[in-house]
Coordinates of C-alpha atoms in Angstrom, one line a residue:
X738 CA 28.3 -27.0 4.0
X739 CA 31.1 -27.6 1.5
X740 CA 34.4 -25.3 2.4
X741 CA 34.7 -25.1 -1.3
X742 CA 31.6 -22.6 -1.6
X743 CA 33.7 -20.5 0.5
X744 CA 35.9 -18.1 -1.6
X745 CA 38.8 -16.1 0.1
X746 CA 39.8 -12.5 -1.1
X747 CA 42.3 -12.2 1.6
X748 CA 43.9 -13.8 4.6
X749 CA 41.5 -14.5 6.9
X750 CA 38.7 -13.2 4.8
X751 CA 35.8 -15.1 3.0
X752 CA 33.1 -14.6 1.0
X753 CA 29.9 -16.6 -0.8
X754 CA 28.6 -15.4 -3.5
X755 CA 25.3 -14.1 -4.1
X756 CA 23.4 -17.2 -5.9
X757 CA 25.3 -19.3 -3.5
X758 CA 24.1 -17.2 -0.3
X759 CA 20.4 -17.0 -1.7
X760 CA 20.4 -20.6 -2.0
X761 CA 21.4 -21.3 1.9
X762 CA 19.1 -18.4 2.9
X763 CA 15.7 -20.6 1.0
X764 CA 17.2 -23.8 2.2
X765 CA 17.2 -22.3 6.2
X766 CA 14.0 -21.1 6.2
X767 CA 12.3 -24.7 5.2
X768 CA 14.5 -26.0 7.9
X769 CA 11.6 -25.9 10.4
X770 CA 8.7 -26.2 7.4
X771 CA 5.8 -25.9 10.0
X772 CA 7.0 -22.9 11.5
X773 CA 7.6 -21.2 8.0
X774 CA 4.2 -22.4 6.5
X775 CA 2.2 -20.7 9.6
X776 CA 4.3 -17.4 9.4
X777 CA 3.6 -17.8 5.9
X778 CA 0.1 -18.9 6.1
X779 CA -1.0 -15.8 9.0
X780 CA 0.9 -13.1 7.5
X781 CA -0.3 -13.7 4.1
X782 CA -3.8 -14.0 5.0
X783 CA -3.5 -11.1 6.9
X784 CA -2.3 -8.8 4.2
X785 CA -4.7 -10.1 1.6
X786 CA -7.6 -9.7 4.6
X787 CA -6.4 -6.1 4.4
X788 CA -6.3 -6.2 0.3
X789 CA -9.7 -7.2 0.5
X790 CA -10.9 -4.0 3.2
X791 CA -9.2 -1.5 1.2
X792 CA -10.8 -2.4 -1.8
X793 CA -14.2 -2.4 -0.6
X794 CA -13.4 1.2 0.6
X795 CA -12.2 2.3 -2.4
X796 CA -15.1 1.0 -3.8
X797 CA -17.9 2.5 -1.6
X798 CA -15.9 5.6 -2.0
X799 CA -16.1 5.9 -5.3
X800 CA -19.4 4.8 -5.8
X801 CA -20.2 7.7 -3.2
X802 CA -18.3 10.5 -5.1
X803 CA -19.8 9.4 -8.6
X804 CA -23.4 9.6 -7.1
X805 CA -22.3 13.0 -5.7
X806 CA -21.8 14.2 -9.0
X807 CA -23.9 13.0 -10.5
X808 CA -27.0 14.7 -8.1
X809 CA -24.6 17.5 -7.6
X810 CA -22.9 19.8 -9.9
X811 CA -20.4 17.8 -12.1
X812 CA -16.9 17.4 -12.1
X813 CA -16.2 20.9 -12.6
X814 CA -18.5 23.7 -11.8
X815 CA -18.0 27.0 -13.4
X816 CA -20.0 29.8 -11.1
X817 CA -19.6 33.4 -9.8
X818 CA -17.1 34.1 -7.3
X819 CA -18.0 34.2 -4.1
X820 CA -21.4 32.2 -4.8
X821 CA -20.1 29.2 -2.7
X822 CA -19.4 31.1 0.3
X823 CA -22.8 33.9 -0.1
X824 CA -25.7 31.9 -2.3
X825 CA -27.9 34.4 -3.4
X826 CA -30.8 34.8 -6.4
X827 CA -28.9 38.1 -7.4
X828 CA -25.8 36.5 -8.0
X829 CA -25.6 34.6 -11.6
X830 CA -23.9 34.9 -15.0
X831 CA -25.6 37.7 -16.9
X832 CA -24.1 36.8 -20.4
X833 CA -24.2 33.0 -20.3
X834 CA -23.7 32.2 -24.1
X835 CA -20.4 33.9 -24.1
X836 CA -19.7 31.9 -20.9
X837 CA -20.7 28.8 -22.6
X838 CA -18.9 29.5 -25.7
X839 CA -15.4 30.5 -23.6
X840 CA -15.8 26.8 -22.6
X841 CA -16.9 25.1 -25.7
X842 CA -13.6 26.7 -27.1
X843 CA -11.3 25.2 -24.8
X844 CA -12.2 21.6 -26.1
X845 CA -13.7 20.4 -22.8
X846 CA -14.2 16.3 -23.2
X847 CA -17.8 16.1 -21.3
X848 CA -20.9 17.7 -21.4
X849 CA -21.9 21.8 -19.8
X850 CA -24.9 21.7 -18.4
X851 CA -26.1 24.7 -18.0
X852 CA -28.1 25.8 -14.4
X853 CA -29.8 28.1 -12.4
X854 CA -30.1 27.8 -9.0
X855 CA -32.6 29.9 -6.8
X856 CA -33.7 29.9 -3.0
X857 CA -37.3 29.8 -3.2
X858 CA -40.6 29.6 -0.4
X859 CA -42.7 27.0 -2.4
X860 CA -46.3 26.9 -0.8
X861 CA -49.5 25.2 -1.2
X862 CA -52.7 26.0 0.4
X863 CA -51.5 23.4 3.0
X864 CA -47.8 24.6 4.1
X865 CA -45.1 26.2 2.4
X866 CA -41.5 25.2 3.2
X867 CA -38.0 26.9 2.0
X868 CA -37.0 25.3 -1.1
X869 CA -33.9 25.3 -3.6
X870 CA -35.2 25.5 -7.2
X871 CA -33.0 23.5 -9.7
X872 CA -33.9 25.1 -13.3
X873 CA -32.1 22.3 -15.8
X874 CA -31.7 22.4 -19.9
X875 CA -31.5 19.1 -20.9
X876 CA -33.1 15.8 -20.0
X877 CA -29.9 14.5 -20.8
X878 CA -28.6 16.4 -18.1
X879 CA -26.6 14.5 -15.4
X880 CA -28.9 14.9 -12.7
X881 CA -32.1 14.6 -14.9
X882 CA -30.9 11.0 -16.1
X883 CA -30.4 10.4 -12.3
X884 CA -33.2 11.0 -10.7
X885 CA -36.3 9.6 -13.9
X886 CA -35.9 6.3 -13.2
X887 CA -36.8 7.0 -9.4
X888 CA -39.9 8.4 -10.2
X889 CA -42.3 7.2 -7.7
X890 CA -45.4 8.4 -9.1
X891 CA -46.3 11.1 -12.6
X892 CA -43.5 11.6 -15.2
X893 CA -40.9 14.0 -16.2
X894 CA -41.4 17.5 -17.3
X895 CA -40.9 18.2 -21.1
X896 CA -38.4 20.5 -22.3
X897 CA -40.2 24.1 -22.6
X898 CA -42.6 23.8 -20.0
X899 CA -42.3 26.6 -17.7
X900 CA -44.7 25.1 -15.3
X901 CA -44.2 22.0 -15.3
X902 CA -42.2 21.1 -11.7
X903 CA -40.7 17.3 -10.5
X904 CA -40.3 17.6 -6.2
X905 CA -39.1 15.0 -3.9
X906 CA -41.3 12.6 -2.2
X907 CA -40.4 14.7 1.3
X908 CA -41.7 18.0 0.2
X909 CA -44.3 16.1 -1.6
X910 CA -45.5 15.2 2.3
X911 CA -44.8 18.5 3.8
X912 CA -46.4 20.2 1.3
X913 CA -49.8 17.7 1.1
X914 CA -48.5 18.0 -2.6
X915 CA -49.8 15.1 -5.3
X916 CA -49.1 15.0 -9.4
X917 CA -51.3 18.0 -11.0
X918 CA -51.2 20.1 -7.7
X919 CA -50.4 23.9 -7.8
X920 CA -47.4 25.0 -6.3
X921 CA -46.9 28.5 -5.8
X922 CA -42.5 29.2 -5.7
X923 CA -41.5 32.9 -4.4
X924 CA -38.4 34.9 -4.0
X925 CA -37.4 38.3 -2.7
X926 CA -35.1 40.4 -5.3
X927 CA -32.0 42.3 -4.5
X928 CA -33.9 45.4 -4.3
X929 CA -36.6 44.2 -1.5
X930 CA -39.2 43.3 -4.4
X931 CA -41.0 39.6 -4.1
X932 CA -41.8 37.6 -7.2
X933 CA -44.1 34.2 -7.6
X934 CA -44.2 32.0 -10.4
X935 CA -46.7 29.5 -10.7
X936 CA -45.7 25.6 -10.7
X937 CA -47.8 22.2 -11.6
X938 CA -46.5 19.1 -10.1
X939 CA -45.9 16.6 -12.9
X940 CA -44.1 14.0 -11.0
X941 CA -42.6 12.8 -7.5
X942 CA -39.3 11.4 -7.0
X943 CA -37.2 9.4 -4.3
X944 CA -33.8 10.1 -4.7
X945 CA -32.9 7.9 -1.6
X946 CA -30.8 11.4 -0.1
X947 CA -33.4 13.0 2.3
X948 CA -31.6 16.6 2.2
X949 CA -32.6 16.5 -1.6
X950 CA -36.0 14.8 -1.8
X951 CA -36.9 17.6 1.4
X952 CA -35.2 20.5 -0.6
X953 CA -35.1 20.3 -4.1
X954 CA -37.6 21.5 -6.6
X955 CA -36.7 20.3 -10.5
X956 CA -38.1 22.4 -13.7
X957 CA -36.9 23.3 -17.1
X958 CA -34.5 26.0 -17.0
X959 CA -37.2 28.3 -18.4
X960 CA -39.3 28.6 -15.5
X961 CA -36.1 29.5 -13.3
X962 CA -35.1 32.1 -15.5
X963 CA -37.8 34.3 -15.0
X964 CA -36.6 34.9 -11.4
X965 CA -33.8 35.8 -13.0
X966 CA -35.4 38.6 -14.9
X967 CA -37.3 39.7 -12.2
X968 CA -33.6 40.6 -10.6
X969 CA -32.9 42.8 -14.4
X970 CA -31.1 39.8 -16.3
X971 CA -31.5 39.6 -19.9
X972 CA -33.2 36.8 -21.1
X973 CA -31.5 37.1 -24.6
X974 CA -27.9 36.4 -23.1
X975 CA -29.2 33.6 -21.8
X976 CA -28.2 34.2 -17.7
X977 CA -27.7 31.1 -15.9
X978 CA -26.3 30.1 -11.9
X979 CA -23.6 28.2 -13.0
X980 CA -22.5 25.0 -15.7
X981 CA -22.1 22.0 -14.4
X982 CA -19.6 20.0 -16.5
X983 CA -19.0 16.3 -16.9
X984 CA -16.0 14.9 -18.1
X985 CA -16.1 11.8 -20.0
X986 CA -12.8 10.5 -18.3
X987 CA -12.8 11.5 -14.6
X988 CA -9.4 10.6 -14.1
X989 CA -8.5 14.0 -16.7
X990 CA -10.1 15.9 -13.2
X991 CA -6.9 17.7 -12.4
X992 CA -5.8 18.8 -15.6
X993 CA -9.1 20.3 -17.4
X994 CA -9.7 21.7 -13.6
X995 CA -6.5 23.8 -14.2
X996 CA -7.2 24.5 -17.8
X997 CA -10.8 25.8 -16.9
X998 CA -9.4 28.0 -14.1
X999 CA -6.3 29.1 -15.9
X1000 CA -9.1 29.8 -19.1
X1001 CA -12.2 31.1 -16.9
X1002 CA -11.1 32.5 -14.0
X1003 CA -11.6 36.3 -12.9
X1004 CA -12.8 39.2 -10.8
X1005 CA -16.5 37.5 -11.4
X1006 CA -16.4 33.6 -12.5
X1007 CA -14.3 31.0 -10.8
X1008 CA -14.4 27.4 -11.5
X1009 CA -14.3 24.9 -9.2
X1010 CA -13.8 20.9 -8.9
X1011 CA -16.1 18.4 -7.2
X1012 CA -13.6 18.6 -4.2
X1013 CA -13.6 22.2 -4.0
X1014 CA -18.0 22.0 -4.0
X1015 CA -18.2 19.4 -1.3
X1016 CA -15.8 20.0 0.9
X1017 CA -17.7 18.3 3.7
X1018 CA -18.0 14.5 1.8
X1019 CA -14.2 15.5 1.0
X1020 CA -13.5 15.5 4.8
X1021 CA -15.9 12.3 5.8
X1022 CA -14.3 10.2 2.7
X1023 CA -10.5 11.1 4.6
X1024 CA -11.8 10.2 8.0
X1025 CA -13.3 6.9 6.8
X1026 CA -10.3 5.9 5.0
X1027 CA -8.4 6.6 7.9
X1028 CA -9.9 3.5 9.7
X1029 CA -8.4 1.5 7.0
X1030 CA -5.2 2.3 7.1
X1031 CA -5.0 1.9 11.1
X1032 CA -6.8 -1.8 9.7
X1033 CA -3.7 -1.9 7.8
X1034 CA -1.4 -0.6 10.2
X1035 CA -2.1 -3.5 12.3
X1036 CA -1.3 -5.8 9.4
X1037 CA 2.1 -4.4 9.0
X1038 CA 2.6 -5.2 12.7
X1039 CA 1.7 -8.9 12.2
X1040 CA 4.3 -9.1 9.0
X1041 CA 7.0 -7.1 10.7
X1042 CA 6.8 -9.6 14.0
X1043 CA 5.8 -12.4 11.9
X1044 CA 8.8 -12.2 10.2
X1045 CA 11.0 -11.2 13.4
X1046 CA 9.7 -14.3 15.4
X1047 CA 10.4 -17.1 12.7
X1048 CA 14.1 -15.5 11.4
X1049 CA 15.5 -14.6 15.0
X1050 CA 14.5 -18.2 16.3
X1051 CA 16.3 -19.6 13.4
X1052 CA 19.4 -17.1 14.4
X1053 CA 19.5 -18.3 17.6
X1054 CA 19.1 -22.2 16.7
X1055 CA 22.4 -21.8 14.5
X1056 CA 24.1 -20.1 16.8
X1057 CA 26.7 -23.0 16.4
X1058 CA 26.9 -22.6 12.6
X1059 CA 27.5 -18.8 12.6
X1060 CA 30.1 -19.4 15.1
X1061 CA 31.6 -21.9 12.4
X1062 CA 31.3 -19.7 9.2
X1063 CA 32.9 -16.7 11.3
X1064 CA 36.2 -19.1 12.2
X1065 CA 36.3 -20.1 8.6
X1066 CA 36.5 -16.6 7.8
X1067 CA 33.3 -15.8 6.5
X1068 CA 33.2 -11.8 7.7
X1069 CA 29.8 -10.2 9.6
X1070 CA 29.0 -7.9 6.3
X1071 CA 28.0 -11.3 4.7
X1072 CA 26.1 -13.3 7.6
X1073 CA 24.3 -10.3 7.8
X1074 CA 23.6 -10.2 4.6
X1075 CA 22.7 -13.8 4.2
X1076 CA 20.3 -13.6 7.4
X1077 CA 18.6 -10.4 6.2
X1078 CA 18.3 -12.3 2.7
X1079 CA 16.0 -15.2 4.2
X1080 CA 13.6 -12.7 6.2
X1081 CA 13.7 -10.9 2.1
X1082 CA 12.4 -14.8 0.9
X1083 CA 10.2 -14.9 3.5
X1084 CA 8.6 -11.3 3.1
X1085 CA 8.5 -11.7 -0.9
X1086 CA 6.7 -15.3 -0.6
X1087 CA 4.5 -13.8 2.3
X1088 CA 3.6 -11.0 -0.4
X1089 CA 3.2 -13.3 -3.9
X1090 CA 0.8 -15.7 -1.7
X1091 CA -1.0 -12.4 0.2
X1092 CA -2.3 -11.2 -3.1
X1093 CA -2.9 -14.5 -4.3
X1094 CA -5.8 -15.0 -1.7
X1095 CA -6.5 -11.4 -1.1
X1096 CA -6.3 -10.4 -5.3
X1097 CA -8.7 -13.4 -6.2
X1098 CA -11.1 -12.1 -3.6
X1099 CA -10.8 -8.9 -5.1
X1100 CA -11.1 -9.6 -8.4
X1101 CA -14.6 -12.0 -7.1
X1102 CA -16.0 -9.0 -5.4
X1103 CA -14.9 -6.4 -8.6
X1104 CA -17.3 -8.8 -10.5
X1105 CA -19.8 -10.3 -7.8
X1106 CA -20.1 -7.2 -5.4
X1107 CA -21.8 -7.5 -2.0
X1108 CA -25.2 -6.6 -1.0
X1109 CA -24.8 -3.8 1.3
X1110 CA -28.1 -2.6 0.8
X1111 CA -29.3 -6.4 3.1
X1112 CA -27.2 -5.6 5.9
X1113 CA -27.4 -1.2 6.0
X1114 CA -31.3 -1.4 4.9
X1115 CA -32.1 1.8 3.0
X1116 CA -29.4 3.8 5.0
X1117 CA -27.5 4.5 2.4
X1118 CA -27.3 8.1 2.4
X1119 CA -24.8 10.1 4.2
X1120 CA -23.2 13.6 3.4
X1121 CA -25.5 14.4 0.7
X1122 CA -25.3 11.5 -1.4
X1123 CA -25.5 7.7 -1.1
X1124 CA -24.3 4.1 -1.8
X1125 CA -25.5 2.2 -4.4
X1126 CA -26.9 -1.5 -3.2
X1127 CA -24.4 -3.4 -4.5
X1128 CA -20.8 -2.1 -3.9
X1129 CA -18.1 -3.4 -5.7
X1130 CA -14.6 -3.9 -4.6
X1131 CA -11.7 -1.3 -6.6
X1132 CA -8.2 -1.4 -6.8
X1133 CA -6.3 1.0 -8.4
X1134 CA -3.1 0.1 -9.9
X1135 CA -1.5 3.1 -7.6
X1136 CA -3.1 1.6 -4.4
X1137 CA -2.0 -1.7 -6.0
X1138 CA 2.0 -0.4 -5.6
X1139 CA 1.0 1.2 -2.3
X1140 CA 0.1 -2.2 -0.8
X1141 CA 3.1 -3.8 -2.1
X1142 CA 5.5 -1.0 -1.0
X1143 CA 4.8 -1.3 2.1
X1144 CA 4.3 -4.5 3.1
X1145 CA 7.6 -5.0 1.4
X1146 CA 9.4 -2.0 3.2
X1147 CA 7.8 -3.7 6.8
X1148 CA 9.7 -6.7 5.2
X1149 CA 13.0 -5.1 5.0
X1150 CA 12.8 -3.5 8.3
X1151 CA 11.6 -6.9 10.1
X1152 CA 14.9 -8.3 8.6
X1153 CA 17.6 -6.1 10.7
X1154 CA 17.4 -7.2 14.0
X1155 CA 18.1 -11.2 13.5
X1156 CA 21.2 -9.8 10.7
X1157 CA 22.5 -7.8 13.1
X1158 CA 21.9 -10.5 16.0
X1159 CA 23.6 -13.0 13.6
X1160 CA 26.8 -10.9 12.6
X1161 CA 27.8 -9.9 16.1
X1162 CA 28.3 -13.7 16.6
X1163 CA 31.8 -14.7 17.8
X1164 CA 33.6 -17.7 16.6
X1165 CA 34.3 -18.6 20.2
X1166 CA 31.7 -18.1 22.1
X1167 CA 29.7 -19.5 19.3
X1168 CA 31.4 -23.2 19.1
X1169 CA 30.9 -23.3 23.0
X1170 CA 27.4 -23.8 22.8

């Protein structure tokens, strides 16, 4: 090195300047090119290994919480208070077309669906099994457009039929139940009164969720409101359960959530989000994703002494040439500097190549997906809703600057020890070895 790069400030004093000291800090670390290129080469798969993991959980995580409201009750349910913790046929929204219209006038971007849910004994001459009675609106509702295509045998019941009933393939058994056979659904009133409507199987579905094809019994929102009057509602207002509402951009969740519970909310209607409705998928989803991040934990471990190992043997191989820049006056605030600056160049180029593997396999997997549905079978289902067969890999532009943060704060931290092993060098001790 060229004294002339050196620029004194003050007797015995030195300093480089930045472009020059970034210059000697790439230049060191190809000094041993193997060693570089296999830190390089192991951290950067590594991290794009983890880029890769956490994308694939993201995506089966999502896929799970958009099949969970989709069978479920939307993005935001509107429902009377205390109804989550207590279900019960007697508790429901007597004057539901003043409900619905409250919501309509808050602009809400989605559609309200409303429901009526009941606990019901549905029996046939064979067995009767508890069952939860879904009365729906629309055929374009939500879970209506979810469940026709798995139809497994009969067809869907038309709007206005208040007998007409879809069930699941597992009551279907229990019940010896086919398409065209009677099913008789009965509920007990507030006041100790039983009432019975009369139901026709039209159809038979598999929604791949036992819980729901051994549960759930499907009609037209007609039929389920006559329980409803049996427990004094008046038809005429239109009583429903609750409104399921689905927004047309989920990622809007938090703020019309607020805006329905600062609009809705009272001594008798709450609304709720998805989160709020399931809180049980809520905890699973946390506990999953906690695997991934000890996954990438580990990664951060292999960057952080990755980087220690190749920049602390290159401290102590120079051990000479410190000793030399400290006699020439070169002060420890800059060899520090200059050694925390390669493990930087190493981190950053550790990083850039990281998502170079681990984003193109991303971005194949966004497109391609991977058959999960091969390797898991049809055991798909867990906390109440399911996986889709083919699971695609998601990245977020927020988990995109998580990822980056923090391999590049494990790249900062990797870089003190070997600075501050450099700058305590002493020009004497140095030259003698």
């Amino acid at each position: 090195m060229s004294t002339r790069t050196l620029h004194t400030t003050a007797p015995g004093k030195a300093r480089l300047p930045l472009a020059t000291m970034l210059m000697l800090a790439w230049r060191n670390l190809w000094r041993h090119r193997r060693r570089t290129v296999v830190t390089l080469v192991s951290i950067a798969f590594g991290f794009g290994l983890a880029v890769v993991m956490i994308g694939f959980t993201d995506g089966g995580h999502n896929n799970m919480i958009r099949n969970a409201i989709k069978l479920g009750e939307g993005h935001i349910t509107v429902q009377p208070r205390g109804y989550l913790e207590n279900p019960a046929n007697h508790r429901y929204l007597a004057d539901g077309k003043a409900l619905a219209s409250q919501i309509q006038a808050l602009g809400v971007p989605g559609s309200v669906e409303p429901r009526i849910s009941l606990q019901v004994l549905a029996s046939t001459p064979a067995n009767s099994v508890g069952a939860g009675l879904e009365g729906l609106a629309s055929v374009d509702d939500a879970r209506a457009k979810m469940l026709q295509p798995r139809l497994i045998d009969g067809s869907w019941f038309e709007p206005g039929d208040e007998r007409g009933i879809v069930i699941g393939d597992g009551m279907a058994r229990k019940l010896k139940a086919r398409v065209g056979a009677k099913v008789v659904l009965m509920a007990g009133t507030q006041g100790g009164d039983s009432q019975a409507q009369l139901g026709r199987v039209r159809g038979i579905f598999d929604s791949r969720v036992d819980e729901m094809d051994d549960f759930l019994v499907l009609a037209d929102i007609g039929l389920a409101r006559l329980f409803l009057q049996g427990e004094g509602a008046d038809a005429s207002l239109a009583p429903v359960t609750r409104f399921a509402i689905f927004l047309d951009d989920p990622d809007a969740l938090a703020v019309w959530a607020q805006k329905l519970k600062t609009g809705l909310d009272s001594d008798t209607v709450v609304a709720l989000d998805w989160r709020e409705m399931m809180p049980q998928l809520v905890q699973f989803l946390f506990i999953d994703a906690a695997g991934s991040y000890i996954f990438l934990l580990l990664i951060l471990v292999l960057v952080v002494f990755g980087i220690v190992n190749t920049v602390l043997m290159s401290v102590l191989e120079r051990t000479r040439e410190f000793g030399l820049l400290r006699a020439l006056g070169l002060g420890r605030r800059h060899l520090l500097l200059l050694v925390f600056l390669e493990s930087l160049l190493l981190g950053l180029l550790a990083v850039a190549v990281g998502w170079l593997l681990g984003g193109g396999a991303h971005l194949w997997f966004a497109y391609q997906g991977v058959n999960i549905g091969a390797l898991m079978g049809d055991n798909t289902q867990m906390m109440g809703t399911f996986m889709d067969p083919i699971v695609y890999s998601e990245l977020s532009w927020e988990r995109v600057q998580q990822l980056t943060l923090l391999i590049f704060i494990a790249t900062l931290a990797s870089g003190i020890y070997p600075a501050i092993k450099a700058a305590r060098v002493t020009p004497v001790q140095a030259l003698r070895t």
